[in-house]
Tab-separated table of C-alpha atoms and ligand atoms in Angstrom:
chain	number	residue	atom	x	y	z
A	1	MET	CA	82.071	105.743	107.298
A	2	PHE	CA	80.173	105.222	110.592
A	3	LYS	CA	80.239	108.000	113.276
A	4	PHE	CA	77.549	106.236	115.140
A	5	CYS	CA	76.819	102.714	115.695
A	6	PRO	CA	73.953	101.905	113.225
A	7	ALA	CA	72.634	99.371	115.502
A	8	CYS	CA	72.620	100.904	118.808
A	9	GLY	CA	73.992	104.532	118.304
A	10	SER	CA	77.079	104.283	120.336
A	11	ARG	CA	79.709	106.798	119.474
A	12	ASN	CA	82.325	104.060	120.274
A	13	ILE	CA	82.052	102.368	117.122
A	14	ARG	CA	85.672	101.767	115.792
A	15	PHE	CA	87.133	101.055	112.181
A	16	GLU	CA	89.753	98.040	112.692
A	17	ASN	CA	92.472	96.969	110.446
A	18	ASN	CA	91.021	99.031	107.925
A	19	LYS	CA	88.353	96.451	107.295
A	20	VAL	CA	85.909	95.852	110.027
A	21	PHE	CA	83.569	98.433	111.932
A	22	ARG	CA	83.298	97.048	115.543
A	23	CYS	CA	80.757	98.625	118.370
A	24	PRO	CA	82.158	97.624	121.725
A	25	ASP	CA	78.937	98.402	123.213
A	26	CYS	CA	76.739	96.025	121.434
A	27	GLY	CA	78.891	93.612	119.521
A	28	PHE	CA	77.711	95.126	116.112
A	29	LEU	CA	80.123	94.085	113.237
A	30	TYR	CA	80.197	95.139	109.606
A	31	TYR	CA	83.000	93.954	107.404
A	32	HIS	CA	83.771	96.531	104.866
A	33	ASN	CA	85.143	93.826	102.462
A	34	THR	CA	87.174	94.294	99.320
A	35	ALA	CA	85.070	94.857	96.225
A	36	ALA	CA	85.397	92.900	92.875
A	37	ALA	CA	85.620	95.016	89.771
A	38	THR	CA	86.530	94.281	86.178
A	39	GLY	CA	88.453	96.135	83.505
A	40	LEU	CA	88.421	95.172	79.692
A	41	VAL	CA	91.563	95.762	77.236
A	42	ILE	CA	89.765	96.107	73.874
A	43	SER	CA	92.455	95.498	70.986
A	44	THR	CA	91.791	96.031	67.565
A	45	SER	CA	95.236	94.014	66.989
A	46	GLU	CA	97.193	97.375	66.504
A	47	GLU	CA	95.698	99.860	69.149
A	48	ILE	CA	93.503	99.649	72.322
A	49	VAL	CA	90.403	101.462	73.344
A	50	LEU	CA	90.670	103.453	76.254
A	51	LEU	CA	87.865	105.740	77.934
A	52	VAL	CA	88.054	109.351	78.902
A	53	ARG	CA	86.321	109.510	82.240
A	54	ALA	CA	83.711	112.218	82.398
A	55	LYS	CA	83.376	112.241	86.393
A	56	ASP	CA	85.443	112.143	89.383
A	57	PRO	CA	87.632	110.398	90.807
A	58	ALA	CA	90.052	111.071	88.119
A	59	LYS	CA	88.011	112.999	85.633
A	60	GLY	CA	89.668	113.281	82.264
A	61	LYS	CA	91.993	110.707	82.779
A	62	LEU	CA	92.067	107.455	80.586
A	63	ASP	CA	90.519	104.443	81.837
A	64	LEU	CA	89.721	100.809	80.828
A	65	PRO	CA	85.916	100.021	80.546
A	66	GLY	CA	84.654	98.100	83.232
A	67	GLY	CA	83.402	98.719	86.795
A	68	PHE	CA	82.068	97.140	89.910
A	69	ILE	CA	80.800	93.487	89.894
A	70	ASP	CA	76.924	93.448	91.225
A	71	PRO	CA	75.714	90.958	93.506
A	72	GLY	CA	74.830	87.813	91.669
A	73	GLU	CA	76.771	88.562	88.630
A	74	SER	CA	80.008	86.577	87.502
A	75	ALA	CA	82.978	88.714	86.461
A	76	LEU	CA	82.226	88.174	82.853
A	77	GLU	CA	78.466	89.072	83.134
A	78	GLY	CA	79.523	92.293	85.354
A	79	LEU	CA	82.055	93.453	82.668
A	80	ARG	CA	79.588	92.740	79.771
A	81	ARG	CA	76.908	94.784	81.602
A	82	GLU	CA	79.593	97.467	82.178
A	83	CYS	CA	80.640	97.497	78.515
A	84	ARG	CA	76.883	97.732	77.312
A	85	GLU	CA	76.238	100.589	79.747
A	86	GLU	CA	79.625	102.847	79.078
A	87	LEU	CA	80.056	101.741	75.352
A	88	GLY	CA	76.694	100.401	74.045
A	89	TRP	CA	78.627	97.453	73.075
A	90	ASP	CA	78.747	93.950	74.119
A	91	PRO	CA	82.143	92.266	73.898
A	92	GLY	CA	80.527	88.852	74.076
A	93	PRO	CA	81.582	85.793	75.990
A	94	HIS	CA	85.282	85.315	74.575
A	95	CYS	CA	86.978	87.715	76.800
A	96	THR	CA	90.180	86.126	78.232
A	97	LEU	CA	91.319	86.853	81.862
A	98	PHE	CA	95.171	87.945	81.748
A	99	ALA	CA	95.744	89.629	85.001
A	100	SER	CA	94.457	91.193	88.649
A	101	PHE	CA	95.479	93.892	90.683
A	102	PRO	CA	94.266	95.698	93.894
A	103	ASN	CA	93.029	99.228	93.474
A	104	VAL	CA	91.736	101.985	95.781
A	105	TYR	CA	88.678	103.916	94.800
A	106	PRO	CA	87.292	106.733	96.671
A	107	TYR	CA	83.765	107.578	95.781
A	108	ARG	CA	81.264	109.939	97.686
A	109	ASN	CA	83.357	110.059	100.873
A	110	ILE	CA	83.849	106.169	101.106
A	111	VAL	CA	87.071	104.611	100.293
A	112	TYR	CA	86.431	101.440	98.483
A	113	ASN	CA	89.245	98.682	98.187
A	114	THR	CA	88.771	96.682	95.061
A	115	CYS	CA	90.123	93.687	93.403
A	116	ASP	CA	90.246	94.583	89.781
A	117	LEU	CA	90.168	91.376	87.208
A	118	PHE	CA	91.440	92.502	83.773
A	119	PHE	CA	90.029	90.804	80.743
A	120	THR	CA	90.934	91.267	77.048
A	121	ILE	CA	89.589	90.755	73.802
A	122	THR	CA	90.695	91.256	70.466
A	123	VAL	CA	88.499	92.739	67.601
A	124	PRO	CA	90.323	93.614	64.332
A	125	GLY	CA	88.505	96.594	62.528
A	126	LEU	CA	86.827	98.095	65.510
A	127	LYS	CA	86.248	101.602	65.026
A	128	ALA	CA	84.686	104.446	67.338
A	129	GLY	CA	81.393	104.286	65.215
A	130	ASP	CA	80.879	100.762	66.556
A	131	PHE	CA	80.581	102.405	70.171
A	132	THR	CA	77.572	104.646	71.655
A	133	LEU	CA	78.914	106.286	74.736
A	134	GLU	CA	77.136	106.946	77.996
A	135	GLU	CA	77.951	110.510	77.771
A	136	LYS	CA	77.625	111.187	81.906
A	137	GLU	CA	80.393	108.713	82.529
A	138	VAL	CA	82.650	108.705	79.211
A	139	ALA	CA	83.979	112.159	77.715
A	140	GLY	CA	85.580	110.452	74.828
A	141	LEU	CA	87.402	107.359	73.278
A	142	ARG	CA	90.976	107.178	72.520
A	143	PHE	CA	92.441	104.641	70.184
A	144	ILE	CA	96.036	104.244	71.037
A	145	LYS	CA	99.023	101.899	70.437
A	146	PRO	CA	99.697	100.278	73.708
A	147	ARG	CA	103.269	100.911	73.809
A	148	ASP	CA	102.416	104.960	73.211
A	149	ILE	CA	100.003	105.122	76.335
A	150	THR	CA	101.593	107.452	78.818
A	151	LEU	CA	100.689	105.305	81.843
A	152	GLU	CA	100.663	108.810	84.080
A	153	ASP	CA	97.543	109.683	81.900
A	154	MET	CA	95.755	106.297	83.302
A	155	ALA	CA	93.191	107.112	86.041
A	156	PHE	CA	93.863	104.475	88.207
A	157	ASP	CA	97.017	102.329	89.580
A	158	SER	CA	95.498	99.092	88.617
A	159	GLY	CA	94.674	100.086	85.214
A	160	ARG	CA	98.316	101.347	84.856
A	161	ARG	CA	99.628	97.795	85.911
A	162	ALA	CA	97.003	96.219	83.530
A	163	ILE	CA	98.606	98.061	80.679
A	164	GLN	CA	102.022	97.010	81.557
A	165	ALA	CA	100.970	93.155	82.151
A	166	PHE	CA	99.249	93.497	78.799
A	167	LEU	CA	102.155	94.670	77.261
A	168	LYS	CA	104.543	92.191	78.798
A	169	SER	CA	101.977	89.246	77.666
A	170	GLY	CA	102.632	90.219	73.923
A	171	ARG	CA	98.975	90.310	73.508
A	172	GLN	CA	99.083	93.531	71.711
A	173	GLY	CA	99.497	91.755	68.310
A	174	GLU	CA	102.073	94.256	67.249
A	175	GLU	CA	105.589	93.114	65.703
B	201	LIG	ZN1	76.317	99.135	118.941
């Protein structure tokens, strides 16, 4: 990420342990910490709502709504903001945290290590017309029964694991 020390301009800056930039010449330190992000499994009690990604990374693949948590936000606040932005829809405060997985998100030449927090909410009768998609980010919606999701179609490893955890939790409302 840094080829030169941003403080003294030295070329000797090193990235150590996949975590910290350290300059041996002036002592500059920068921790490239794990970023927190959220994802939401929206269930109609029969199907769940997946987004088709309009942009790279993983353009055309399926994803859960959500994203990075901004500075000063709680996880739920970040999740609700991302849902309003991506879907034009606010899940409200009654989302339940059910799993957390690490993820790796390459974006514009920087690799972000994230810790993704997965929530779920069940809204019977929810339909495509309830959403207004952010077209730059979201190419479309898929309503899919959780058991019918092909995990390889999911954009990210953490999302794959979240779907598996959701199925195991018995929250899908089938049966
Ligand atoms: Zn330096």
